Amino acid sequence: MSIFKYASPSTFYPLAGKIAPWFAVVAAMLGAVGLYLGLFRAPVDFQQGEVYRIIFIHVPAAWMAMLIYLVMAAYGVMALTFNTRLSSMMMEALAPTGAMFTVLALWTGALWGKPTWGTFWAWDARMTSTLILLFLYVGYLALINAIDDKKRADKAGALLVIVGSVNVPIIYFSVKWWNTLHQGYSVATSGSSMDPSMRMPMLVMTFACWAYAIAVALWRVRAIILEREKEAAWVANLYVASPPKTSGARA
Amino acid sequence: MNWNEFFSMGERAFYVWGSFGAFALLIIGEVVLLRTRQKKVRQKVNT
Amino acid sequence: MKARHKRFMWIAIGLLIIAVAVTLVLRAFNSNLVFFFTPSEVAEQKAPKDRTFRLGGLVTAGSLARTSDGLTVKFDVTDTAKTIPVTYTGILPDLFKEGKGVVAQGRIGTDGVFKASEVLAKHDENYMPPEAAEALKRAGHPIEGKVFAGQKPVVTQASSNIKP
């Protein structure tokens, strides 16, 4: 029972409200440190000069785009096996942020590609599969909004996300499996081809993006819980018990 | 530190600031949209 | 907007997105999954002869030459096993350098020269300050990035000149 205690929207709602601000604070602090290190402390690159600094947002954004999708797929499996409402709500809460990071990865990649490769876009395996990831995010959001029956919408959405998750390893390994214009891994388990002074800001920015995504997803899931359960008794009690004076601090 | 030099990013200001600017813009946009969504649903629940 | 209209709109958007995604997948799997062919693959007749394709590899050190009009360049592309001469008229990207990666689009002539219509630079995943790159070079360990899948490490001229 204890594991499933927080799987109930009524208990998760206040918990999410309590922890989200902490993640927001961590995200802001790490983001400030990461930007300072990346823009002011990191040296120029021996080949690319200053323009390589785009890596400090491009790589974290691309990692987040893939990671958030995998987390959504995990929630999708939970939603289909345990039939938990909260899992579907978490999927819906994560999708817009995942889509946002995918757009960011594509956009910064284009702006980085033009001055280095000589083109904004190429139909290589890495870039094409990342574009498909964006369509999966948008397709999921369109699907769950198209079906009026929430239960069926959740099931269809979970199925789409689980099936689409085959795309994530394709994105990740594309630079290894095929000839691509995109360069290979800059950070791997076997070591890194990045100087530590450049790797550090990238990792700090990555953790900042993690904290940001958690904060935003928790915040959004609270809105989704209220939207979906506005008829429930516990929601009514919530606002009788505590008048909206806390809205400023919690929002 | 020379600020002009910093903002010119080695003649690559458009690409570097275009990237960092989009990053800032999208995050601010997401937070603003979320805030309006939260406000709207709170009003609905309250009445 | 009525709920029914709204639902139709979402379904239409969804179908459109799926259609676009499928088209992209097919496009990618058709020919573009192989973004470029290496000189060895071209030598093995794996590259298409009747249409344009992309040739990828390293620009052979010392092979870059400009013709008299100043715009047309000639260089060799190698994967260390086979080498193919390339001509190109136009502006080269900033990161185009001898000994570095390149992907050229065009077709191969009967004379075996690859006529490129577009040249892209393919940089590696090494990032370091200039001083560090200089120090590595001095120590006799030049940076060897893998530019294409299965590429053997390339010993550049710079390193073979400098003996400890």
Tab-separated table of C-alpha atoms in Angstrom:
chain	number	residue	atom	x	y	z
A	1	MET	CA	0.000	0.000	0.000
A	2	SER	CA	2.741	2.431	0.932
A	3	ILE	CA	4.147	2.690	-2.609
A	4	PHE	CA	0.741	3.373	-4.039
A	5	LYS	CA	-0.108	5.962	-1.430
A	6	TYR	CA	1.389	8.746	-3.514
A	7	ALA	CA	-0.046	7.282	-6.720
A	8	SER	CA	-3.339	8.850	-5.696
A	9	PRO	CA	-3.828	12.358	-7.122
A	10	SER	CA	-5.280	13.621	-3.836
A	11	THR	CA	-2.130	12.786	-1.870
A	12	PHE	CA	0.282	13.655	-4.662
A	13	TYR	CA	-1.221	17.115	-5.220
A	14	PRO	CA	0.025	18.672	-1.961
A	15	LEU	CA	3.311	16.722	-2.111
A	16	ALA	CA	4.054	18.067	-5.619
A	17	GLY	CA	3.238	21.565	-4.397
A	18	LYS	CA	5.747	21.171	-1.565
A	19	ILE	CA	8.709	19.855	-3.579
A	20	ALA	CA	8.320	21.736	-6.880
A	21	PRO	CA	9.625	25.081	-5.533
A	22	TRP	CA	12.799	23.378	-4.274
A	23	PHE	CA	13.555	22.013	-7.715
A	24	ALA	CA	12.848	25.460	-9.186
A	25	VAL	CA	15.387	27.019	-6.811
A	26	VAL	CA	17.995	24.354	-7.631
A	27	ALA	CA	17.349	24.862	-11.368
A	28	ALA	CA	17.824	28.637	-11.094
A	29	MET	CA	21.036	28.286	-9.085
A	30	LEU	CA	22.584	25.608	-11.304
A	31	GLY	CA	21.480	27.524	-14.413
A	32	ALA	CA	23.193	30.690	-13.189
A	33	VAL	CA	26.406	28.801	-12.358
A	34	GLY	CA	26.309	26.888	-15.660
A	35	LEU	CA	25.808	30.016	-17.756
A	36	TYR	CA	28.565	31.840	-15.882
A	37	LEU	CA	31.010	28.966	-16.380
A	38	GLY	CA	29.966	28.429	-19.985
A	39	LEU	CA	29.983	32.031	-21.160
A	40	PHE	CA	32.725	33.563	-18.995
A	41	ARG	CA	35.063	30.855	-17.706
A	42	ALA	CA	35.230	28.225	-20.453
A	43	PRO	CA	38.048	28.857	-22.960
A	44	VAL	CA	37.539	29.149	-26.710
A	45	ASP	CA	37.741	25.976	-28.788
A	46	PHE	CA	40.854	25.313	-30.853
A	47	GLN	CA	38.813	24.555	-33.987
A	48	GLN	CA	35.520	26.386	-33.675
A	49	GLY	CA	36.372	29.477	-31.640
A	50	GLU	CA	33.496	31.029	-29.673
A	51	VAL	CA	30.594	29.476	-31.533
A	52	TYR	CA	31.097	26.100	-29.848
A	53	ARG	CA	29.496	27.612	-26.698
A	54	ILE	CA	26.141	26.642	-28.193
A	55	ILE	CA	27.032	23.131	-26.949
A	56	PHE	CA	26.236	24.266	-23.380
A	57	ILE	CA	22.539	24.414	-24.245
A	58	HIS	CA	22.392	22.176	-27.307
A	59	VAL	CA	23.602	18.977	-25.635
A	60	PRO	CA	21.576	19.367	-22.394
A	61	ALA	CA	18.462	20.135	-24.482
A	62	ALA	CA	18.998	17.081	-26.697
A	63	TRP	CA	19.625	14.827	-23.674
A	64	MET	CA	16.476	16.143	-21.969
A	65	ALA	CA	14.425	15.594	-25.126
A	66	MET	CA	15.385	11.893	-25.097
A	67	LEU	CA	15.281	11.405	-21.314
A	68	ILE	CA	11.841	12.981	-20.858
A	69	TYR	CA	10.493	10.751	-23.604
A	70	LEU	CA	11.853	7.647	-21.864
A	71	VAL	CA	10.361	8.773	-18.538
A	72	MET	CA	7.022	9.268	-20.327
A	73	ALA	CA	7.278	5.764	-21.787
A	74	ALA	CA	7.952	4.359	-18.287
A	75	TYR	CA	4.854	6.165	-16.982
A	76	GLY	CA	2.999	4.771	-20.004
A	77	VAL	CA	3.911	1.218	-18.997
A	78	MET	CA	2.749	1.957	-15.447
A	79	ALA	CA	-0.478	3.495	-16.697
A	80	LEU	CA	-1.300	0.425	-18.795
A	81	THR	CA	-0.286	-2.195	-16.228
A	82	PHE	CA	-1.456	-0.693	-12.906
A	83	ASN	CA	-4.175	1.500	-14.403
A	84	THR	CA	-3.054	4.438	-12.279
A	85	ARG	CA	-4.586	7.791	-13.147
A	86	LEU	CA	-1.570	9.704	-11.920
A	87	SER	CA	0.796	7.995	-14.399
A	88	SER	CA	-1.244	9.279	-17.330
A	89	MET	CA	-1.362	12.716	-15.765
A	90	MET	CA	2.435	12.719	-15.397
A	91	MET	CA	2.755	11.810	-19.084
A	92	GLU	CA	0.558	14.735	-20.012
A	93	ALA	CA	2.558	16.988	-17.691
A	94	LEU	CA	5.930	15.982	-19.160
A	95	ALA	CA	5.063	16.088	-22.868
A	96	PRO	CA	5.060	19.888	-23.429
A	97	THR	CA	8.435	20.250	-21.679
A	98	GLY	CA	9.876	17.370	-23.715
A	99	ALA	CA	8.605	18.973	-26.908
A	100	MET	CA	10.085	22.305	-25.821
A	101	PHE	CA	13.529	20.745	-25.305
A	102	THR	CA	13.302	18.963	-28.676
A	103	VAL	CA	12.529	22.251	-30.435
A	104	LEU	CA	15.437	23.822	-28.574
A	105	ALA	CA	17.814	21.006	-29.581
A	106	LEU	CA	16.809	21.348	-33.244
A	107	TRP	CA	16.956	25.139	-33.212
A	108	THR	CA	20.343	25.415	-31.506
A	109	GLY	CA	21.629	22.583	-33.701
A	110	ALA	CA	20.677	24.542	-36.820
A	111	LEU	CA	22.336	27.704	-35.504
A	112	TRP	CA	25.440	25.700	-34.652
A	113	GLY	CA	25.466	23.799	-37.938
A	114	LYS	CA	25.432	26.839	-40.210
A	115	PRO	CA	28.738	28.372	-39.079
A	116	THR	CA	30.528	25.027	-38.573
A	117	TRP	CA	29.233	22.535	-41.167
A	118	GLY	CA	28.007	25.164	-43.613
A	119	THR	CA	24.316	24.259	-43.453
A	120	PHE	CA	21.378	24.764	-41.091
A	121	TRP	CA	19.929	21.352	-41.785
A	122	ALA	CA	20.821	18.025	-43.369
A	123	TRP	CA	18.741	14.870	-43.646
A	124	ASP	CA	21.204	12.708	-41.776
A	125	ALA	CA	20.100	9.957	-39.383
A	126	ARG	CA	20.707	11.957	-36.167
A	127	MET	CA	18.763	15.002	-37.282
A	128	THR	CA	15.931	13.141	-39.002
A	129	SER	CA	15.307	10.906	-35.973
A	130	THR	CA	15.320	13.950	-33.675
A	131	LEU	CA	12.702	15.589	-35.885
A	132	ILE	CA	10.619	12.411	-35.620
A	133	LEU	CA	10.915	12.686	-31.814
A	134	LEU	CA	9.332	16.130	-32.031
A	135	PHE	CA	6.484	14.707	-34.124
A	136	LEU	CA	5.978	11.968	-31.523
A	137	TYR	CA	5.636	14.561	-28.745
A	138	VAL	CA	3.244	16.711	-30.783
A	139	GLY	CA	1.372	13.624	-32.019
A	140	TYR	CA	0.882	12.409	-28.445
A	141	LEU	CA	-0.491	15.788	-27.356
A	142	ALA	CA	-2.794	15.950	-30.398
A	143	LEU	CA	-4.019	12.400	-29.769
A	144	ILE	CA	-4.937	12.823	-26.101
A	145	ASN	CA	-6.730	16.058	-26.922
A	146	ALA	CA	-8.632	14.488	-29.825
A	147	ILE	CA	-10.323	11.776	-27.758
A	148	ASP	CA	-13.029	13.048	-25.427
A	149	ASP	CA	-13.211	9.961	-23.242
A	150	LYS	CA	-10.256	10.588	-20.917
A	151	LYS	CA	-9.698	6.895	-20.143
A	152	ARG	CA	-9.463	5.963	-23.799
A	153	ALA	CA	-7.339	9.029	-24.534
A	154	ASP	CA	-4.865	8.010	-21.815
A	155	LYS	CA	-4.641	4.445	-23.121
A	156	ALA	CA	-4.113	5.524	-26.730
A	157	GLY	CA	-1.527	8.103	-25.675
A	158	ALA	CA	0.399	5.612	-23.540
A	159	LEU	CA	0.424	3.128	-26.408
A	160	LEU	CA	1.718	5.724	-28.882
A	161	VAL	CA	4.492	6.832	-26.525
A	162	ILE	CA	5.569	3.227	-25.756
A	163	VAL	CA	5.673	2.265	-29.447
A	164	GLY	CA	7.497	5.483	-30.308
A	165	SER	CA	10.199	4.853	-27.714
A	166	VAL	CA	12.108	2.699	-30.247
A	167	ASN	CA	13.090	6.020	-31.785
A	168	VAL	CA	15.156	7.065	-28.749
A	169	PRO	CA	17.956	4.466	-29.102
A	170	ILE	CA	17.930	5.204	-32.838
A	171	ILE	CA	18.664	8.865	-32.082
A	172	TYR	CA	21.337	8.008	-29.550
A	173	PHE	CA	23.220	5.385	-31.557
A	174	SER	CA	22.660	6.935	-35.008
A	175	VAL	CA	26.093	8.558	-35.021
A	176	LYS	CA	27.647	5.152	-34.376
A	177	TRP	CA	25.498	3.007	-36.662
A	178	TRP	CA	25.484	5.168	-39.765
A	179	ASN	CA	27.536	7.769	-41.534
A	180	THR	CA	26.192	11.072	-40.322
A	181	LEU	CA	27.155	14.695	-40.675
A	182	HIS	CA	26.661	15.009	-36.936
A	183	GLN	CA	29.758	14.302	-34.847
A	184	GLY	CA	30.013	11.398	-32.410
A	185	TYR	CA	29.687	11.295	-28.614
A	186	SER	CA	31.555	14.000	-26.758
A	187	VAL	CA	30.938	12.312	-23.402
A	188	ALA	CA	30.962	8.521	-23.106
A	189	THR	CA	31.543	5.912	-20.417
A	190	SER	CA	35.003	5.299	-21.858
A	191	GLY	CA	35.997	8.908	-21.309
A	192	SER	CA	35.396	12.273	-22.853
A	193	SER	CA	36.832	14.078	-25.829
A	194	MET	CA	36.013	17.373	-24.125
A	195	ASP	CA	38.407	19.400	-22.041
A	196	PRO	CA	37.265	19.373	-18.363
A	197	SER	CA	36.899	23.171	-18.395
A	198	MET	CA	34.309	22.757	-21.167
A	199	ARG	CA	32.694	19.568	-19.936
A	200	MET	CA	31.937	21.038	-16.503
A	201	PRO	CA	29.582	23.843	-17.662
A	202	MET	CA	27.803	21.381	-19.958
A	203	LEU	CA	27.153	18.979	-17.087
A	204	VAL	CA	26.045	21.783	-14.740
A	205	MET	CA	23.607	23.004	-17.411
A	206	THR	CA	22.343	19.443	-17.818
A	207	PHE	CA	21.566	19.154	-14.092
A	208	ALA	CA	19.912	22.590	-14.226
A	209	CYS	CA	17.673	21.326	-17.021
A	210	TRP	CA	16.820	18.206	-15.013
A	211	ALA	CA	15.773	20.274	-12.007
A	212	TYR	CA	13.830	22.649	-14.267
A	213	ALA	CA	11.981	19.805	-15.990
A	214	ILE	CA	11.043	18.215	-12.643
A	215	ALA	CA	9.820	21.539	-11.235
A	216	VAL	CA	7.758	22.360	-14.312
A	217	ALA	CA	6.302	18.850	-14.630
A	218	LEU	CA	5.231	18.812	-10.960
A	219	TRP	CA	3.745	22.258	-11.328
A	220	ARG	CA	1.881	21.276	-14.501
A	221	VAL	CA	0.634	18.003	-13.045
A	222	ARG	CA	-1.001	19.987	-10.246
A	223	ALA	CA	-2.959	21.974	-12.817
A	224	ILE	CA	-3.867	18.757	-14.644
A	225	ILE	CA	-5.032	17.089	-11.423
A	226	LEU	CA	-7.333	20.029	-10.663
A	227	GLU	CA	-8.625	20.141	-14.249
A	228	ARG	CA	-9.454	16.456	-14.283
A	229	GLU	CA	-10.726	16.032	-10.730
A	230	LYS	CA	-12.570	19.301	-10.223
A	231	GLU	CA	-15.760	17.399	-9.367
A	232	ALA	CA	-14.054	15.310	-6.678
A	233	ALA	CA	-14.833	15.953	-3.033
A	234	TRP	CA	-11.187	16.310	-2.001
A	235	VAL	CA	-10.703	19.215	-4.414
A	236	ALA	CA	-13.699	21.003	-2.953
A	237	ASN	CA	-12.362	20.387	0.572
A	238	LEU	CA	-8.939	21.646	-0.449
A	239	TYR	CA	-10.264	25.097	-1.109
A	240	VAL	CA	-12.716	25.222	1.736
A	241	ALA	CA	-9.923	24.248	4.104
A	242	SER	CA	-7.375	26.718	2.755
A	243	PRO	CA	-8.621	29.889	1.065
A	244	PRO	CA	-6.540	31.020	-1.954
A	245	LYS	CA	-4.125	33.105	0.058
A	246	THR	CA	-1.372	30.549	-0.633
A	247	SER	CA	-1.749	30.800	-4.399
A	248	GLY	CA	1.046	33.347	-4.780
A	249	ALA	CA	3.640	31.356	-2.868
A	250	ARG	CA	2.733	28.000	-4.343
A	251	ALA	CA	2.356	29.115	-7.938
B	1	MET	CA	36.847	42.097	-19.569
B	2	ASN	CA	35.786	43.706	-22.823
B	3	TRP	CA	31.998	43.613	-23.186
B	4	ASN	CA	31.940	44.422	-26.888
B	5	GLU	CA	34.215	41.504	-27.510
B	6	PHE	CA	32.030	39.327	-25.309
B	7	PHE	CA	28.825	40.201	-27.150
B	8	SER	CA	30.370	39.798	-30.603
B	9	MET	CA	31.307	36.159	-29.772
B	10	GLY	CA	34.067	36.123	-32.364
B	11	GLU	CA	31.829	37.446	-35.183
B	12	ARG	CA	29.335	34.708	-34.396
B	13	ALA	CA	26.923	36.747	-32.268
B	14	PHE	CA	23.852	35.833	-34.347
B	15	TYR	CA	24.338	32.103	-33.873
B	16	VAL	CA	25.413	32.123	-30.219
B	17	TRP	CA	22.877	34.674	-28.969
B	18	GLY	CA	20.206	33.244	-31.259
B	19	SER	CA	20.653	29.968	-29.396
B	20	PHE	CA	20.880	31.330	-25.857
B	21	GLY	CA	18.050	33.773	-26.584
B	22	ALA	CA	15.754	30.996	-27.790
B	23	PHE	CA	16.621	29.018	-24.660
B	24	ALA	CA	15.632	31.933	-22.403
B	25	LEU	CA	12.539	32.769	-24.444
B	26	LEU	CA	11.157	29.224	-24.469
B	27	ILE	CA	11.682	28.747	-20.739
B	28	ILE	CA	10.075	32.096	-19.876
B	29	GLY	CA	7.232	31.274	-22.289
B	30	GLU	CA	6.613	27.887	-20.716
B	31	VAL	CA	6.556	29.330	-17.191
B	32	VAL	CA	4.165	32.141	-18.213
B	33	LEU	CA	1.794	29.709	-19.984
B	34	LEU	CA	1.846	27.411	-16.974
B	35	ARG	CA	1.059	30.276	-14.621
B	36	THR	CA	-2.017	31.264	-16.671
B	37	ARG	CA	-3.164	27.645	-16.809
B	38	GLN	CA	-2.815	27.291	-13.029
B	39	LYS	CA	-4.682	30.563	-12.426
B	40	LYS	CA	-7.509	29.560	-14.739
B	41	VAL	CA	-8.058	26.170	-13.151
B	42	ARG	CA	-7.902	27.618	-9.628
B	43	GLN	CA	-10.611	30.113	-10.510
B	44	LYS	CA	-12.765	27.353	-11.939
B	45	VAL	CA	-12.339	25.181	-8.868
B	46	ASN	CA	-12.979	28.049	-6.472
B	47	THR	CA	-16.354	29.042	-7.866
C	1	MET	CA	-16.199	25.824	-31.794
C	2	LYS	CA	-18.304	22.773	-31.028
C	3	ALA	CA	-16.719	19.837	-29.247
C	4	ARG	CA	-17.234	17.658	-32.305
C	5	HIS	CA	-15.506	20.158	-34.598
C	6	LYS	CA	-12.686	20.450	-32.141
C	7	ARG	CA	-12.258	16.697	-32.079
C	8	PHE	CA	-12.167	16.530	-35.875
C	9	MET	CA	-9.576	19.264	-35.913
C	10	TRP	CA	-7.340	17.371	-33.474
C	11	ILE	CA	-7.730	14.138	-35.426
C	12	ALA	CA	-6.845	15.963	-38.640
C	13	ILE	CA	-3.748	17.458	-37.018
C	14	GLY	CA	-2.802	14.040	-35.641
C	15	LEU	CA	-3.190	12.325	-39.010
C	16	LEU	CA	-1.219	15.066	-40.728
C	17	ILE	CA	1.626	14.689	-38.238
C	18	ILE	CA	1.678	10.898	-38.575
C	19	ALA	CA	1.702	11.248	-42.373
C	20	VAL	CA	4.622	13.673	-42.245
C	21	ALA	CA	6.488	11.421	-39.799
C	22	VAL	CA	5.999	8.326	-41.973
C	23	THR	CA	7.172	10.250	-45.041
C	24	LEU	CA	10.277	11.335	-43.182
C	25	VAL	CA	11.006	7.795	-42.001
C	26	LEU	CA	10.620	6.391	-45.499
C	27	ARG	CA	12.762	9.158	-46.910
C	28	ALA	CA	15.430	8.474	-44.324
C	29	PHE	CA	15.400	4.714	-44.808
C	30	ASN	CA	15.287	4.995	-48.577
C	31	SER	CA	18.692	6.495	-49.159
C	32	ASN	CA	19.522	9.122	-46.634
C	33	LEU	CA	20.216	6.816	-43.735
C	34	VAL	CA	23.564	6.524	-45.418
C	35	PHE	CA	24.327	10.196	-45.325
C	36	PHE	CA	27.525	9.788	-47.313
C	37	PHE	CA	29.662	7.178	-49.024
C	38	THR	CA	33.329	6.763	-48.184
C	39	PRO	CA	35.950	6.699	-50.981
C	40	SER	CA	36.367	2.929	-50.423
C	41	GLU	CA	32.645	2.387	-50.962
C	42	VAL	CA	32.804	4.490	-54.118
C	43	ALA	CA	35.748	2.385	-55.326
C	44	GLU	CA	33.664	-0.746	-54.655
C	45	GLN	CA	30.924	0.695	-56.904
C	46	LYS	CA	28.524	0.995	-53.971
C	47	ALA	CA	27.675	4.623	-54.683
C	48	PRO	CA	25.047	5.499	-57.320
C	49	LYS	CA	26.490	6.452	-60.693
C	50	ASP	CA	23.399	7.941	-62.327
C	51	ARG	CA	22.487	10.459	-59.652
C	52	THR	CA	24.107	12.721	-57.100
C	53	PHE	CA	25.345	11.345	-53.800
C	54	ARG	CA	27.457	12.538	-50.905
C	55	LEU	CA	31.108	11.705	-50.547
C	56	GLY	CA	32.602	11.863	-47.059
C	57	GLY	CA	36.094	11.545	-45.673
C	58	LEU	CA	39.158	13.542	-44.803
C	59	VAL	CA	40.690	16.251	-46.963
C	60	THR	CA	44.143	14.918	-47.834
C	61	ALA	CA	46.822	17.144	-46.327
C	62	GLY	CA	48.549	19.226	-48.988
C	63	SER	CA	45.996	18.480	-51.706
C	64	LEU	CA	44.025	21.733	-51.622
C	65	ALA	CA	44.638	23.888	-54.695
C	66	ARG	CA	42.834	26.884	-56.200
C	67	THR	CA	42.503	27.306	-59.940
C	68	SER	CA	43.241	30.577	-61.714
C	69	ASP	CA	39.677	31.928	-61.452
C	70	GLY	CA	40.097	31.894	-57.672
C	71	LEU	CA	36.716	30.338	-56.970
C	72	THR	CA	37.182	26.761	-58.106
C	73	VAL	CA	39.056	24.553	-55.687
C	74	LYS	CA	40.489	21.078	-56.047
C	75	PHE	CA	41.209	18.708	-53.212
C	76	ASP	CA	41.407	14.997	-52.497
C	77	VAL	CA	39.038	13.157	-50.168
C	78	THR	CA	40.449	10.077	-48.488
C	79	ASP	CA	39.458	7.426	-45.957
C	80	THR	CA	43.127	6.417	-45.700
C	81	ALA	CA	42.490	3.395	-47.966
C	82	LYS	CA	41.179	5.039	-51.142
C	83	THR	CA	41.330	8.621	-52.386
C	84	ILE	CA	39.039	10.504	-54.747
C	85	PRO	CA	39.811	13.891	-56.349
C	86	VAL	CA	37.107	16.555	-55.983
C	87	THR	CA	36.464	19.859	-57.722
C	88	TYR	CA	34.153	22.507	-56.338
C	89	THR	CA	33.199	26.044	-57.286
C	90	GLY	CA	31.920	28.142	-54.444
C	91	ILE	CA	32.570	29.255	-50.908
C	92	LEU	CA	34.028	26.689	-48.526
C	93	PRO	CA	32.758	26.531	-44.915
C	94	ASP	CA	34.974	28.005	-42.178
C	95	LEU	CA	35.914	24.659	-40.719
C	96	PHE	CA	37.022	23.238	-44.043
C	97	LYS	CA	40.665	22.311	-43.490
C	98	GLU	CA	43.224	19.898	-44.815
C	99	GLY	CA	43.341	16.798	-42.644
C	100	LYS	CA	39.781	17.448	-41.391
C	101	GLY	CA	36.447	15.884	-42.257
C	102	VAL	CA	34.362	16.916	-45.240
C	103	VAL	CA	31.083	15.844	-46.834
C	104	ALA	CA	30.630	16.859	-50.481
C	105	GLN	CA	27.467	16.446	-52.538
C	106	GLY	CA	27.717	15.949	-56.287
C	107	ARG	CA	28.312	13.286	-58.897
C	108	ILE	CA	31.308	11.407	-60.150
C	109	GLY	CA	32.416	11.971	-63.749
C	110	THR	CA	33.713	9.405	-66.213
C	111	ASP	CA	37.197	10.716	-65.491
C	112	GLY	CA	36.807	9.644	-61.858
C	113	VAL	CA	36.717	13.232	-60.588
C	114	PHE	CA	33.926	14.080	-58.174
C	115	LYS	CA	32.191	17.329	-59.153
C	116	ALA	CA	30.746	18.801	-55.961
C	117	SER	CA	27.789	21.185	-55.891
C	118	GLU	CA	27.868	21.575	-52.098
C	119	VAL	CA	30.667	21.130	-49.583
C	120	LEU	CA	30.035	20.749	-45.847
C	121	ALA	CA	32.654	20.538	-43.127
C	122	LYS	CA	32.321	17.604	-40.754
C	123	HIS	CA	34.016	18.437	-37.502
C	124	ASP	CA	34.925	15.909	-34.833
C	125	GLU	CA	33.805	15.728	-31.200
C	126	ASN	CA	37.047	17.058	-29.706
C	127	TYR	CA	36.657	20.263	-27.771
C	128	MET	CA	39.622	21.886	-26.035
C	129	PRO	CA	41.345	25.238	-25.665
C	130	PRO	CA	43.981	26.104	-28.330
C	131	GLU	CA	46.803	25.816	-25.776
C	132	ALA	CA	45.811	22.252	-24.945
C	133	ALA	CA	45.675	21.305	-28.628
C	134	GLU	CA	49.084	22.909	-29.108
C	135	ALA	CA	50.525	21.026	-26.130
C	136	LEU	CA	49.188	17.712	-27.425
C	137	LYS	CA	50.723	18.403	-30.805
C	138	ARG	CA	54.079	19.224	-29.249
C	139	ALA	CA	53.975	16.019	-27.228
C	140	GLY	CA	53.477	14.072	-30.438
C	141	HIS	CA	49.850	13.102	-29.759
C	142	PRO	CA	47.777	15.066	-32.247
C	143	ILE	CA	44.038	14.963	-31.819
C	144	GLU	CA	42.559	12.116	-33.742
C	145	GLY	CA	38.830	12.366	-34.078
C	146	LYS	CA	36.787	9.724	-35.801
C	147	VAL	CA	35.066	11.477	-38.651
C	148	PHE	CA	33.207	8.551	-40.127
C	149	ALA	CA	32.124	5.150	-38.880
C	150	GLY	CA	34.882	2.549	-38.822
C	151	GLN	CA	37.593	5.026	-39.698
C	152	LYS	CA	41.104	4.082	-38.695
C	153	PRO	CA	43.042	6.674	-36.736
C	154	VAL	CA	44.773	9.063	-39.079
C	155	VAL	CA	48.316	10.165	-38.418
C	156	THR	CA	48.425	13.707	-39.718
C	157	GLN	CA	51.504	15.246	-41.253
C	158	ALA	CA	51.974	17.560	-38.359
C	159	SER	CA	52.568	14.658	-36.012
C	160	SER	CA	54.910	12.701	-38.249
C	161	ASN	CA	57.091	15.792	-38.649
C	162	ILE	CA	57.529	16.307	-34.965
C	163	LYS	CA	59.509	13.487	-33.442
C	164	PRO	CA	60.277	13.547	-29.764
